[in-house]
Structures are given as C-alpha cells and as structure tokens.
CSV table of C-alpha atoms in Angstrom, one decimal:
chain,number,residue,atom,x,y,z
T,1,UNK,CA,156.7,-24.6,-62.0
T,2,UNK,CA,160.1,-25.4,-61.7
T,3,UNK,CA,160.7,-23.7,-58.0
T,4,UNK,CA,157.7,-26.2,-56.7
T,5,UNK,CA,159.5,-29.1,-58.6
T,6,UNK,CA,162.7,-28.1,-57.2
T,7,UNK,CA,161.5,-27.9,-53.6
T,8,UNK,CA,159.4,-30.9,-53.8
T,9,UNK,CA,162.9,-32.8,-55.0
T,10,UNK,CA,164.4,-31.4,-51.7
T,11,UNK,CA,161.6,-32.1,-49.7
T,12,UNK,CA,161.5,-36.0,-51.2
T,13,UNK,CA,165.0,-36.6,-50.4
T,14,UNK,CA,164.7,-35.7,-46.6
T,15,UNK,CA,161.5,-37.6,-46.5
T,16,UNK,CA,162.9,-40.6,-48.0
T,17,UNK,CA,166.2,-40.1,-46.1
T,18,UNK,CA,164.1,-40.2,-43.2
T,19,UNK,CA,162.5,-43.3,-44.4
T,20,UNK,CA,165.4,-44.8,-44.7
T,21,UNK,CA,166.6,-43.8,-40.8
T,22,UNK,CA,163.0,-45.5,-39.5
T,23,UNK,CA,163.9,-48.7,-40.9
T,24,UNK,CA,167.6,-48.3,-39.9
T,25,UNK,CA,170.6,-50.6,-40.5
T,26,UNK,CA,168.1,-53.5,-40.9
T,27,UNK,CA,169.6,-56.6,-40.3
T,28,UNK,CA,168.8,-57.4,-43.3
T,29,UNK,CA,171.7,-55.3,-44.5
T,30,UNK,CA,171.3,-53.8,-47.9
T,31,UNK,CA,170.9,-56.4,-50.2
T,32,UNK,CA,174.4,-55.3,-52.2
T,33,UNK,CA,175.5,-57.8,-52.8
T,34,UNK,CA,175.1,-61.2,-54.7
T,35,UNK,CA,178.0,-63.1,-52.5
T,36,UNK,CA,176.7,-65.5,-49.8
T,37,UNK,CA,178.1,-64.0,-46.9
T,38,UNK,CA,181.8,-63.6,-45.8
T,39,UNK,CA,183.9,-60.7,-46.8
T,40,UNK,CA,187.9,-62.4,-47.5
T,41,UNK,CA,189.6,-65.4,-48.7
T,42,UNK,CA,188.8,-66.4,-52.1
T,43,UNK,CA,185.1,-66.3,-51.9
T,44,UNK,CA,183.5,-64.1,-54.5
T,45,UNK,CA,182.3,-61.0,-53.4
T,46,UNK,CA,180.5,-58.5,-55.4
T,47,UNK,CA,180.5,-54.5,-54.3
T,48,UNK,CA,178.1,-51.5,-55.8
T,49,UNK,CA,179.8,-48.6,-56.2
T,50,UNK,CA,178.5,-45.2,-57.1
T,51,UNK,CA,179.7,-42.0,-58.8
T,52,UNK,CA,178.5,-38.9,-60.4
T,53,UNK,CA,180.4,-37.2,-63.1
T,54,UNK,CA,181.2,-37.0,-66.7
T,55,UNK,CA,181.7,-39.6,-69.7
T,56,UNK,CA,185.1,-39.0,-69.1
T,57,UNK,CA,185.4,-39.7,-65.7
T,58,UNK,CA,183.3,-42.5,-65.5
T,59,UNK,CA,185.6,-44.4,-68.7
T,60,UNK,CA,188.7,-43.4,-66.3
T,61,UNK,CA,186.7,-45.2,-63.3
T,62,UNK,CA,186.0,-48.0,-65.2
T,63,UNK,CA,189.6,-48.2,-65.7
T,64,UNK,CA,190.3,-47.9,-62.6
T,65,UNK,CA,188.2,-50.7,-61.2
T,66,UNK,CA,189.4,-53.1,-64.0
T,67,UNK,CA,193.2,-52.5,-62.3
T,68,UNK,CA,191.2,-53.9,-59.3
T,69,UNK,CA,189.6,-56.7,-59.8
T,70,UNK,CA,192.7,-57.9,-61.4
T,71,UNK,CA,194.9,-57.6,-58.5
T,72,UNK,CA,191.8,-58.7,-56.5
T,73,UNK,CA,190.4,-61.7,-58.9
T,74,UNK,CA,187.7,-62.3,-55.9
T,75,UNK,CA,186.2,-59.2,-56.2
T,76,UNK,CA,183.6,-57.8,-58.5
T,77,UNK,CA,182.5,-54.2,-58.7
T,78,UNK,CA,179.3,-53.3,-60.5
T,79,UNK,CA,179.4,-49.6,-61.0
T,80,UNK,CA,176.3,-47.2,-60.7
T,81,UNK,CA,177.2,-43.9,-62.5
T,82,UNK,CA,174.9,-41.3,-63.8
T,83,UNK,CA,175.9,-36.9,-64.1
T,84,UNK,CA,175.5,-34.4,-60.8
T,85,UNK,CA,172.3,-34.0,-61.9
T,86,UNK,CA,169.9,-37.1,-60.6
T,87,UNK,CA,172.6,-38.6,-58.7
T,88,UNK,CA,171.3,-37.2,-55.3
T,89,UNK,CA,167.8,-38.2,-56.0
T,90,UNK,CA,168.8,-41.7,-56.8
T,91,UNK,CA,170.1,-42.4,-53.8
T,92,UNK,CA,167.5,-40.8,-51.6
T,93,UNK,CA,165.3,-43.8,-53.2
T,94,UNK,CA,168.0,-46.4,-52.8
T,95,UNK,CA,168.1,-45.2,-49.0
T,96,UNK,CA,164.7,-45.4,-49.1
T,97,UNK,CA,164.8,-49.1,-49.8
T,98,UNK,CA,167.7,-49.5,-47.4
T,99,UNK,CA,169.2,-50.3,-50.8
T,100,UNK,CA,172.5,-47.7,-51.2
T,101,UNK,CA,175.6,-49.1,-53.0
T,102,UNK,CA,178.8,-50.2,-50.9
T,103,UNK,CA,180.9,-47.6,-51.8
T,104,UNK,CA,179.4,-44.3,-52.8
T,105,UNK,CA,181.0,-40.9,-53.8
T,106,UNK,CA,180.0,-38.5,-51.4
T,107,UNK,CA,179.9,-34.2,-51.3
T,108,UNK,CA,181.0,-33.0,-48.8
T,109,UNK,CA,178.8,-30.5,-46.4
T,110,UNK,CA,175.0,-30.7,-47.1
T,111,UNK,CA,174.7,-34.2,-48.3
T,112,UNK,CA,177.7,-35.7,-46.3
T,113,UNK,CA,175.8,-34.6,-43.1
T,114,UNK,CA,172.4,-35.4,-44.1
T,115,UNK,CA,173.5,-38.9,-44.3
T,116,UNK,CA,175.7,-39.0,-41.5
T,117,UNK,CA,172.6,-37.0,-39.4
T,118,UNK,CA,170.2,-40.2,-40.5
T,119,UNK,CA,172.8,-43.2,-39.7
T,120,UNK,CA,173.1,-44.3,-42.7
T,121,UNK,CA,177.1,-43.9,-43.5
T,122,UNK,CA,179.7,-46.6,-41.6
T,123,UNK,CA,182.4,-44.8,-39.1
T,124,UNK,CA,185.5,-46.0,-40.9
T,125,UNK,CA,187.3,-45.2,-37.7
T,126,UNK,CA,188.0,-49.1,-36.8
T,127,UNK,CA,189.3,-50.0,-40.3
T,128,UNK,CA,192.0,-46.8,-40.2
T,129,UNK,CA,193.1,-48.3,-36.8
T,130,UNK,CA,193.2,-51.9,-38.0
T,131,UNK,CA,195.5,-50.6,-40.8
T,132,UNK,CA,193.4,-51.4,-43.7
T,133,UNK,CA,192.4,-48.1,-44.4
T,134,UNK,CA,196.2,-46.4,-44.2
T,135,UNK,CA,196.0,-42.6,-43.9
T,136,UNK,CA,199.6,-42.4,-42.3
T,137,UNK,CA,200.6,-40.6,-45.5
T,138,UNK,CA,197.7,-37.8,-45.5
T,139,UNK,CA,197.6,-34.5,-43.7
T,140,UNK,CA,195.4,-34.6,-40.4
T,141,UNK,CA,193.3,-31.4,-41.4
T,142,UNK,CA,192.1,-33.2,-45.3
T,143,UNK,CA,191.5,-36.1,-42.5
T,144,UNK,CA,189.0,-33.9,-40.8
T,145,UNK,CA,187.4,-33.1,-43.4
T,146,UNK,CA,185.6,-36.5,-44.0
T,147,UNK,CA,184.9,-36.9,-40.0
T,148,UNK,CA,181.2,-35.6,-38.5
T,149,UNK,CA,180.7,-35.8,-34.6
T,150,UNK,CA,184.1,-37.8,-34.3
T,151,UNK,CA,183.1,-40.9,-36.8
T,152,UNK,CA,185.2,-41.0,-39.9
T,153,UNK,CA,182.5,-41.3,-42.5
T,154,UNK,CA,184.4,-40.2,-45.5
T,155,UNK,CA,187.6,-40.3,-47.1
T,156,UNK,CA,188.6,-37.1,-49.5
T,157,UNK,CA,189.2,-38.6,-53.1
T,158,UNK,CA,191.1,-35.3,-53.4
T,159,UNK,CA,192.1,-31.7,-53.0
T,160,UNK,CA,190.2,-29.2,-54.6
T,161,UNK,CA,189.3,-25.2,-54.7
T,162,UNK,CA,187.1,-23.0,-56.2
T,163,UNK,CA,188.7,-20.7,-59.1
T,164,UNK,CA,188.1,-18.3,-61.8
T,165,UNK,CA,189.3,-20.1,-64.9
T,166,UNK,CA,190.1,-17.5,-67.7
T,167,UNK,CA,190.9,-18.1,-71.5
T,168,UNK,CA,194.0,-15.5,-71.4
T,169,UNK,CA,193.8,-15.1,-75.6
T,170,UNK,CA,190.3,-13.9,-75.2
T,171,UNK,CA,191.6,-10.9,-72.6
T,172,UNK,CA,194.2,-10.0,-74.3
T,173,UNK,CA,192.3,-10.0,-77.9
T,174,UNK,CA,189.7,-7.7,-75.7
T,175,UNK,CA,192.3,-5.5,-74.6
T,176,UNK,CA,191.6,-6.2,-70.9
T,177,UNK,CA,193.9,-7.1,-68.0
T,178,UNK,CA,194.9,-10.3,-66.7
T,179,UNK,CA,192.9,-11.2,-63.0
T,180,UNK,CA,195.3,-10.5,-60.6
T,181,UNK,CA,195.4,-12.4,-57.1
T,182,UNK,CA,193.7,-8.9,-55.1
T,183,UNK,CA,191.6,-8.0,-58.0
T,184,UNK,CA,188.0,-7.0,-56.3
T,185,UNK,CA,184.7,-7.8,-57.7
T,186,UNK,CA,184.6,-4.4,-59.6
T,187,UNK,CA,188.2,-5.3,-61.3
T,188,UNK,CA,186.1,-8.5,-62.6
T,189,UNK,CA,183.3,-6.8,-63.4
T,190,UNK,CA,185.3,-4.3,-65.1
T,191,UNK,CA,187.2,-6.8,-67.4
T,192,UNK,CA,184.1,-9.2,-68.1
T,193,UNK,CA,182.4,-5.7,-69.8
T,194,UNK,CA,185.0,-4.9,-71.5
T,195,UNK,CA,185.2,-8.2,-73.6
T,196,UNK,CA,181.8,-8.4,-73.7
T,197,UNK,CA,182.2,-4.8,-75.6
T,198,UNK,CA,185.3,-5.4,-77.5
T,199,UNK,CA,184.4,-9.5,-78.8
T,200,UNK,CA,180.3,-9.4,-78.6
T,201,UNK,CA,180.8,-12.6,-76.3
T,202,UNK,CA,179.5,-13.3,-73.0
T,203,UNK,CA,182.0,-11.8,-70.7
T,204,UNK,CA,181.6,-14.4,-68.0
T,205,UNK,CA,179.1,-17.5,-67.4
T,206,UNK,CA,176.8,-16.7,-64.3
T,207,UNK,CA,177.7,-17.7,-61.1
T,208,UNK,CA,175.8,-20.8,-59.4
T,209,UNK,CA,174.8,-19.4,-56.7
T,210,UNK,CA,175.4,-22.1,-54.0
T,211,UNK,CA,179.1,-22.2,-54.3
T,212,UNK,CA,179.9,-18.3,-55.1
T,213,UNK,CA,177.2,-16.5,-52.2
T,214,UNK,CA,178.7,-19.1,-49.9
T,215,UNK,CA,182.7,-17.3,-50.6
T,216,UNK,CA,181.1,-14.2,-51.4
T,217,UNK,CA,180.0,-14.3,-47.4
T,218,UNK,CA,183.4,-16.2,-46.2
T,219,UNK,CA,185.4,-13.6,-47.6
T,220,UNK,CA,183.4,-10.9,-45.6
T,221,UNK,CA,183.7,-12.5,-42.7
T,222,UNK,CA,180.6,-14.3,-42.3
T,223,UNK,CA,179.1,-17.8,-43.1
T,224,UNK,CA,175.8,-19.8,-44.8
T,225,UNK,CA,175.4,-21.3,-41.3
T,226,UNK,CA,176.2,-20.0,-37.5
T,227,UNK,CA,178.2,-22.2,-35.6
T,228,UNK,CA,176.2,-25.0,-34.4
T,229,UNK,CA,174.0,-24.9,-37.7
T,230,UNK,CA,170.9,-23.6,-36.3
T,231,UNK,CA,170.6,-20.8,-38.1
T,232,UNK,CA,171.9,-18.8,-41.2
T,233,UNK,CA,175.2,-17.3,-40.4
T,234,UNK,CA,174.5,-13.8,-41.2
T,235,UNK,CA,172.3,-11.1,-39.7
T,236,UNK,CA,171.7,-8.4,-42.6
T,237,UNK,CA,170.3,-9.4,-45.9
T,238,UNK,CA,171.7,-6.8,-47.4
T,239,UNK,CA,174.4,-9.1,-48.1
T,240,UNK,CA,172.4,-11.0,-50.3
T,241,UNK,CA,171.0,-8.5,-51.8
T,242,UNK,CA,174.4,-7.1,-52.9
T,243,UNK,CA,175.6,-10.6,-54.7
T,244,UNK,CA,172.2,-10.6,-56.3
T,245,UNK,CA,171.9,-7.1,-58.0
T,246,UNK,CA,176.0,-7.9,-59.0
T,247,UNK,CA,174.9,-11.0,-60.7
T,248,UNK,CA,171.2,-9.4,-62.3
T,249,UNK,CA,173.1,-6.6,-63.7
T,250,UNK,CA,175.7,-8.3,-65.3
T,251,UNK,CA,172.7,-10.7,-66.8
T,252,UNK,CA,170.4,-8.1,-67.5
T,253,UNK,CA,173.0,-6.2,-69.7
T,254,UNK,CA,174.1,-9.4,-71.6
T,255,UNK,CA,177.6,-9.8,-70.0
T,256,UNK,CA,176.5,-13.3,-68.4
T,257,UNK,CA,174.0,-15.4,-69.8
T,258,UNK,CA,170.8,-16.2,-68.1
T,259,UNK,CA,168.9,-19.5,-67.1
T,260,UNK,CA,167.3,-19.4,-70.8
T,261,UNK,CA,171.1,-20.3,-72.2
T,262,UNK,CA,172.8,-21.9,-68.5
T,263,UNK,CA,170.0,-24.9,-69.0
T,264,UNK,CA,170.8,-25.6,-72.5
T,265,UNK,CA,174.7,-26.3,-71.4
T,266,UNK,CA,175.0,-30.1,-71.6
T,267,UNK,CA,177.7,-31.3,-69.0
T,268,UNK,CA,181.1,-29.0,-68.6
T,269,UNK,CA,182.6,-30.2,-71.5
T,270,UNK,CA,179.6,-27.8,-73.4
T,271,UNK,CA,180.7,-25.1,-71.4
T,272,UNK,CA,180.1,-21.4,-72.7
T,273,UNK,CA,184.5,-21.2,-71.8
T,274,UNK,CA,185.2,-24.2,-73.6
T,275,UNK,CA,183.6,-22.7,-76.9
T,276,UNK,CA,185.3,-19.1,-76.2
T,277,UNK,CA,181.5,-18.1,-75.7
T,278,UNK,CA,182.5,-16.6,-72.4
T,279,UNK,CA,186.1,-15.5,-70.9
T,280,UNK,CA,186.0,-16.6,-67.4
T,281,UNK,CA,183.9,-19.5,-65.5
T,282,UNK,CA,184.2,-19.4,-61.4
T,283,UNK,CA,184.1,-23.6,-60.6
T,284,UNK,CA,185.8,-26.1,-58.8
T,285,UNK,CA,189.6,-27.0,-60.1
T,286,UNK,CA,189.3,-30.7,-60.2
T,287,UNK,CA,186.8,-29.8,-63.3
T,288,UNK,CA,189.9,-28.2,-65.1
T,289,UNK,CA,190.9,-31.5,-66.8
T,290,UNK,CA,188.0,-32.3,-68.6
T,291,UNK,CA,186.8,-28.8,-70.1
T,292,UNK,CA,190.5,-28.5,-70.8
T,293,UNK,CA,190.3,-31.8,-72.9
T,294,UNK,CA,187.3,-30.7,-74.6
T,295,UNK,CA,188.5,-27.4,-75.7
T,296,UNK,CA,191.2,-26.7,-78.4
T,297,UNK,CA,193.2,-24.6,-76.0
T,298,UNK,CA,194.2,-24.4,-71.8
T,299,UNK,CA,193.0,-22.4,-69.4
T,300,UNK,CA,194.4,-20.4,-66.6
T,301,UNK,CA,193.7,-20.6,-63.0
T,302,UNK,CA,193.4,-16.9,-60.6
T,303,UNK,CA,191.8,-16.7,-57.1
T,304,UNK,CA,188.2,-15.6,-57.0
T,305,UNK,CA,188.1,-11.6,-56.7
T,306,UNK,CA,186.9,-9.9,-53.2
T,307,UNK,CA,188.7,-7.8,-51.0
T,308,UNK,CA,189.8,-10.7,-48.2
T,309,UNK,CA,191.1,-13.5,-50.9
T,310,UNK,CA,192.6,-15.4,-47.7
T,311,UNK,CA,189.5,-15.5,-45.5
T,312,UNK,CA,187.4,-16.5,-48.4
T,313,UNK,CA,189.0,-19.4,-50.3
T,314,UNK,CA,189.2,-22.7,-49.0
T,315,UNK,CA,190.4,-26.1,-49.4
T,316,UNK,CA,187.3,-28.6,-50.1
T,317,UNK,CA,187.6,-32.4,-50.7
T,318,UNK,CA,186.6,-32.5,-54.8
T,319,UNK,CA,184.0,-35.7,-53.4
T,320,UNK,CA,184.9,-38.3,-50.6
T,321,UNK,CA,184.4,-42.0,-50.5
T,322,UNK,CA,181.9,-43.1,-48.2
T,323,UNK,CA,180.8,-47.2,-47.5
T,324,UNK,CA,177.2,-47.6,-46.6
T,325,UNK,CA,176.1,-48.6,-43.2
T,326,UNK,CA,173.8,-51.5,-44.7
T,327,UNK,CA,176.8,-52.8,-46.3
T,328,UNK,CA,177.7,-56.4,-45.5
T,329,UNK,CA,181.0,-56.3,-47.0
T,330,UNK,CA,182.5,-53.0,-45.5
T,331,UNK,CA,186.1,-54.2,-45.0
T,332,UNK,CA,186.5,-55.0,-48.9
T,333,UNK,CA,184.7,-51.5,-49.8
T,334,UNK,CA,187.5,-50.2,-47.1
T,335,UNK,CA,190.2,-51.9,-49.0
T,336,UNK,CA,189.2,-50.7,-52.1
T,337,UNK,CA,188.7,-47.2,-50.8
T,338,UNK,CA,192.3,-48.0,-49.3
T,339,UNK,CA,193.2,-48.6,-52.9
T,340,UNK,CA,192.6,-45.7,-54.6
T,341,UNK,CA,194.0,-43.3,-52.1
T,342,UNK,CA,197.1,-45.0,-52.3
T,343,UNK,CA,197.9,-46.1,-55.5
T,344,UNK,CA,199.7,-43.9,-57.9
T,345,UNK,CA,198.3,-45.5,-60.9
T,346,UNK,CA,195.2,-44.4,-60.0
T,347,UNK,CA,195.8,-41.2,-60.5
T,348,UNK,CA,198.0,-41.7,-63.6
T,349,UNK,CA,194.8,-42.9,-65.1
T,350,UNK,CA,192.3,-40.1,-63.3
T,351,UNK,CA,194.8,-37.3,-63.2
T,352,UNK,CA,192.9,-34.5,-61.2
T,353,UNK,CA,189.6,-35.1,-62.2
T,354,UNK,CA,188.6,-36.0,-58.5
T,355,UNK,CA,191.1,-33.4,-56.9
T,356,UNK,CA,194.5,-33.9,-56.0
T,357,UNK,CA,196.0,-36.6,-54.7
T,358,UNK,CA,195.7,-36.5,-50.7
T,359,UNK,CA,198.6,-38.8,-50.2
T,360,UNK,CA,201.8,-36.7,-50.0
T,361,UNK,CA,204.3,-39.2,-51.6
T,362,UNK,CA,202.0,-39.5,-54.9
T,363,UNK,CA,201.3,-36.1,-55.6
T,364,UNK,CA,205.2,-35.5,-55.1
T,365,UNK,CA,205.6,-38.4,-57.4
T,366,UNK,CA,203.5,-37.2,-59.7
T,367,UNK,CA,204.6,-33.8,-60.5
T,368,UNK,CA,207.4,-34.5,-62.5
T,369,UNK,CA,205.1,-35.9,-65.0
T,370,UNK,CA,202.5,-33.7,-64.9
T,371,UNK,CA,200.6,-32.1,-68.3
T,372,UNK,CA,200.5,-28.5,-69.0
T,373,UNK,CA,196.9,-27.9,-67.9
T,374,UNK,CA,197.6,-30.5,-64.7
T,375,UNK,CA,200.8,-28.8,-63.9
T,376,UNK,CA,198.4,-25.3,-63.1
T,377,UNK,CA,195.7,-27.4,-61.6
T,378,UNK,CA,198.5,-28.7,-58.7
T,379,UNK,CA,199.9,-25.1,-58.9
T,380,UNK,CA,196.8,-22.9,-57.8
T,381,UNK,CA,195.9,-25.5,-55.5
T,382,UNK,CA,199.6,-25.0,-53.4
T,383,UNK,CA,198.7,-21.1,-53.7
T,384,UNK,CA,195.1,-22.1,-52.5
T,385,UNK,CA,197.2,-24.0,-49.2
T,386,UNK,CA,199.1,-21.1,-48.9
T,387,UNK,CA,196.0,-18.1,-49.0
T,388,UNK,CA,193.0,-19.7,-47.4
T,389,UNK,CA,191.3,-20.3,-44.1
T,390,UNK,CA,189.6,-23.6,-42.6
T,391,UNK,CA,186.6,-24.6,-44.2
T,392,UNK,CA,183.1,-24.2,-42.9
T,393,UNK,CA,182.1,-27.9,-41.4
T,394,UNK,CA,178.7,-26.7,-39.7
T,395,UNK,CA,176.3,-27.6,-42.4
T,396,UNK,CA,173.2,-29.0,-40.9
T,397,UNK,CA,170.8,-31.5,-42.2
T,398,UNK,CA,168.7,-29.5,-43.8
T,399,UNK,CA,171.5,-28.1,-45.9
T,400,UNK,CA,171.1,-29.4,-49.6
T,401,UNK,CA,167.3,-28.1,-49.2
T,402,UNK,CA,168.3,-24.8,-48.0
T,403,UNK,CA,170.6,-24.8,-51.1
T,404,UNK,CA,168.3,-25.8,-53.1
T,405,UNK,CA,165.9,-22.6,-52.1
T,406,UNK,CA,168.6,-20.6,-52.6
T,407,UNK,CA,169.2,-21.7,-56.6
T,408,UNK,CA,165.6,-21.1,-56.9
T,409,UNK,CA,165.4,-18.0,-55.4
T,410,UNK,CA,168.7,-17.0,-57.7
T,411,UNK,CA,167.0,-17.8,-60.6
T,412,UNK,CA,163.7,-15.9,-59.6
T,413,UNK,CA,165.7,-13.0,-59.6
T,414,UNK,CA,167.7,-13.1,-62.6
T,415,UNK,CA,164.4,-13.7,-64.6
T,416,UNK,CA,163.2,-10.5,-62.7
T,417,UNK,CA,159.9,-12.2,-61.2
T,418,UNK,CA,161.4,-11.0,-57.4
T,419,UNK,CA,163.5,-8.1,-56.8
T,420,UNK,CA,167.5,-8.9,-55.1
T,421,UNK,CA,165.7,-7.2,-51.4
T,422,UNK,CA,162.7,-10.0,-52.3
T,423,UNK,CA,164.7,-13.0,-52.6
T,424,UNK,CA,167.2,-12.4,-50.0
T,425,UNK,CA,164.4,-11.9,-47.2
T,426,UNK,CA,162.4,-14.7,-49.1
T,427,UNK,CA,165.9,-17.1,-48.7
T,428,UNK,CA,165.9,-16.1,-45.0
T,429,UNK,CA,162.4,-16.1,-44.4
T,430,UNK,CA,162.4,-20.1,-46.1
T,431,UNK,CA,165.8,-21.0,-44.6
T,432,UNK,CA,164.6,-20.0,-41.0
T,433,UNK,CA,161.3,-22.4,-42.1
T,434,UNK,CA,163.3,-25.3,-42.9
T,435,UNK,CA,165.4,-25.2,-40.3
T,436,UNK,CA,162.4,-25.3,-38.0
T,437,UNK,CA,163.1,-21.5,-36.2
C-alpha cells in the first residue's frame, strides 16, 4: 500500500507540474500578492515565501524576516513553512494553480530541474547583472550550481556535504575505533557491530537510500544518471545489489533499525543519534546544528567510508533560493534573496542550519565566533573542499520520481518482500519506464 501511494505522489507531482507548464506564466501572474501593482518606492508590497525544515529553523526564519521588513518597512513577507515531508507535494498543487510563492526554497537536482524543465522558475540572470542580486563575493563553481541550461534559477543558501556524524563517547565506551578519513565500508561495518555487541544499541541508523546509493556509485566511479540524463548511469545492477544486501544485513541482524522504527522518528531532533540509540547517522552537515541542540552532547564529523573518499564526496548547496516565474514582484524577492546571502546577521541568527555561508567575507567573519559544534561543521566542510569532485548536475525531470522508486524499492527489500538482485533490476527495469526508454 504504501509503494502505490508513494508512486501515485510522484506521479501527481509531474502531472500537476505539467498542469501548471500548460497554463504557463499566465498573465495573470500568480496571484502572490495583495499589493496593487508596482514593485519599489514606498508602496506596500507583500511576498510569499516558502521553506521546509524544522521548528527550529522556521523560529530562526521568522527572525530573519522580521530583520527585514524593518529595514524594508514597505515590504511584507507572509511565510509558508511546513517539514521535508509535504513540502514538495504542496507545491506541485500551488503550481497547479499557477499559485507558487515568490520566493521558495528549492533542492537542488531532481526538483530544481523539474521546475526549471516546466518553466516555472525566473532566470535571475538580469537581476545579478543589474547589481541587485550581488554575487561578486561568491565562488563561480557554488554559482553554477544554481544555473540549468545557462538561466540562473537558484541561488545556494549554503554550502553543505554529506557526513557520518559519530557520538565519539559511544565508540570509545564500545571499545571500537574512531572513523578514520580512508576507512572502507567494512571498517564501518566492522565498528557499527561491535557497539551494537558491546552497548545492545543500534550500531548505526539505516541509510536513506537516495542520498547514500547515489555516493556509494560516485565513489566507484559511476553516476544515478548518464550524461545527458537519459538513462541510469550505470550498466551492471550488481552494484545495487551490493549496497542493498550491505544495508539488509546490517538490518536483519539488528545493527540498524528498520522502516518499523525509521517511521516512528519524528523530525532530526528525535533522531536514534541524538538519544545515543545509535552511534553514527550518514546526513547532510547543515543538519548538525539542530540535532546537536537537541541532544545533551556534540557530535563529530568523518568522511563517508569507501575506497575513493575524493571521487565520491561532494559539495551540494544545503537548499537554494528560487523566485517564481508567476511572480509579479521578482525584483523585491531578488532583493531579499540579495539579503540574505549577504548579510552577516543572517547567519548570526541561522548559523549553519542552511549550509555555510557562500559569501567569502562572512564565513571568514564568522569563524572567530563560531560554537563548538559550528566550529566542526565549517571544518569538515573545508576538508570536504579539499577531498571531493564536481557534483553530478545531469538530473532529469523525472528525477524526484525515479528517487522516489528507488526509497520504495529500498524498503521492499529491507522488509524482505524482494530479494537485493529483485529490487535492483526492478529500480532499473521502473527507472528505464519513467524515463520513457
């Protein structure tokens, strides 16, 4: 039941995405706003912005936009905020309805590009050449990473990497060794057993597959998609097969938890790490801050494991701010955008929690006053700078439903309905479907 509710979500949000690109940039516009028209000079103006995240990070946004209607009386932002989970859906309607906010927080690959493939994000291009979007401050390649087919269509809100966060007391206690930064998957494996042995705790919280198969095939050599994002970007499924059995055997033998517990977890700051239920956790950096505030201790930061660290990590933009096409105020969603990429206080409220700050001069300014837990988070990602490769850009349209096959295909296996050689020719067999091969 839940794999055919899962694909019917996917399959809704193309379908109403491609709604949304038959009726177009209406002239109409959005409807975003309540303002009659006009976009400067003392006029009222109000903007819909968007977010996904935690409590904590949407009380630090709030904060965040009350600094800016202050310095910008004329403006009013009315936020729109809900967890991950939901968020996509929501605005698969609201583009449905040519309805989408002004300024919406974007992820970057699959859903970045389905919106930009269905016209539906503006090319902030003419505002970063007008100089109200300044960028002169930001390194060309995290640039880049918000651009599609030449049209800048999102700005990063910060840096951030994948990492395997550790509670070092719990090792230690366990009598296990510290990760390392060319430990292999069979070093992990070897120290997630052994506190599982020694403590009678989860030795690590299962992987979600989207994020972990897709640097478990990176640092191998391959990719999720070929080049032009036609296809998948591997040939043998024995690949797949491998990460799957590696992540059904440490479920099956109670070292990771299975869907049964995963689903109960409400939000990261219920994470199995932030209890000391579990030792390690392999998830984004910029999530470091909050768990880290939630539990009664900090965590440590390591590389994932594999055997080519380099090839396989990568920088990612933690989200990216993206204005909507329909928007009829786009330079005053710019400015704001403008805003908070450039204004230190903005991250003296937020801190990491939406990566680090892309603007060289801040996070220079900033270290000096970093916390203990932040001072790691800027740390790992300058090792990250230093050991990792480009990141993968060719995510087609159909991405966030191929994804979305794959976490149901993951969880097939680790509740043993399909074998690991099932689901990974089922995932190619339904990828090369979607894809239309």
């Amino acid at each position: 039941m839940k794999k055919k509710w899962m694909f019917l979500t996917a399959s809704v949000l193309t379908a109403s995405l491609a709604l949304a690109a038959c009726g177009g940039a209406s002239d109409t516009g959005g409807e975003t706003t309540d303002s009659e028209g006009g976009g400067s000079g003392d006029e009222q103006i109000k903007l819909r912005m968007s977010w996904w995240g935690s409590q904590e990070r949407h009380d630090m946004t709030f904060k965040i936009i009350e600094m800016y209607e202050k310095e910008n009386p004329n403006i009013k932002i009315e936020p729109e905020f809900t967890g991950w989970d939901g968020y996509f859906e929501r605005m698969a309607a609201q583009a449905a309805g040519n309805n989408l906010p002004d300024i919406m927080q974007q992820n970057f690959g699959e859903y970045l590009n389905l919106y930009a493939s269905q016209g539906l994000l503006a090319d902030l291009n003419e505002f970063k050449d007008s100089g109200d979007l300044d960028l002169s401050k930001v390194d060309d390649s995290i640039v880049q990473s918000g651009m599609k087919d030449d049209q800048l269509l999102g700005i990063p809100s910060g840096t951030n990497a994948l990492t395997a966060v550790y509670n070092a007391e719990m090792l230690e206690e366990a009598g296990a060794d510290l990760p390392t930064d060319d430990w292999t998957w069979e070093d992990f494996e070897e120290i997630a057993y052994k506190v599982h042995d020694e403590l009678d705790t989860y030795g690590t919280r299962s992987y979600e597959a989207g994020n972990i198969f897709e640097y478990y095939l990176r640092e191998q050599g391959f990719a999720l998609f070929n080049e032009d994002g036609t296809a998948l970007g591997y040939d043998d499924d024995q690949i797949l097969t491998d990460y799957l059995t590696r992540a059904k055997q440490m479920v099956d033998d109670g070292v990771a938890p299975g869907y049964d517990v995963i689903q109960q977890i409400q939000g990261i700051e219920d994470e199995l790490i932030v209890h000391k239920n579990a030792p390690f956790d392999l998830r984004w950096s910029n999530q470091m801050k909050t768990m880290s505030m939630a539990a009664d201790y900090t965590f440590d930061l390591n590389v994932l494991p594999g055997d080519n660290i380099s090839q396989g990590m990568y920088l990612k933009p933690a989200m990216l701010w993206s204005v909507s096409e329909n928007s009829e105020h786009k330079e005053e969603a710019v400015k704001f955008i403008n805003f908070f990429t450039n204004t230190k206080e903005v991250f003296d409220t937020i801190g990491s929690d939406r990566g680090v700050p892309i603007n060289n001069e801040i996070r220079e300014e900033m270290r000096a006053d970093l916390d203990e837990i932040e001072t790691k988070i800027y740390d790992y990602i300058d090792k990250v700078t230093e050991n990792s490769s480009p990141i993968d850009t060719n995510f087609p349209a159909q991405s966030s439903e191929i994804l979305t096959e794959l976490n149901t295909i993951d969880e097939r296996v680790m509740y043993g309905q399909i074998t690991p050689e099932e689901g990974a020719a089922e995932f190619r067999k339904s990828a090369e479907m979607i894809l239309g091969n």
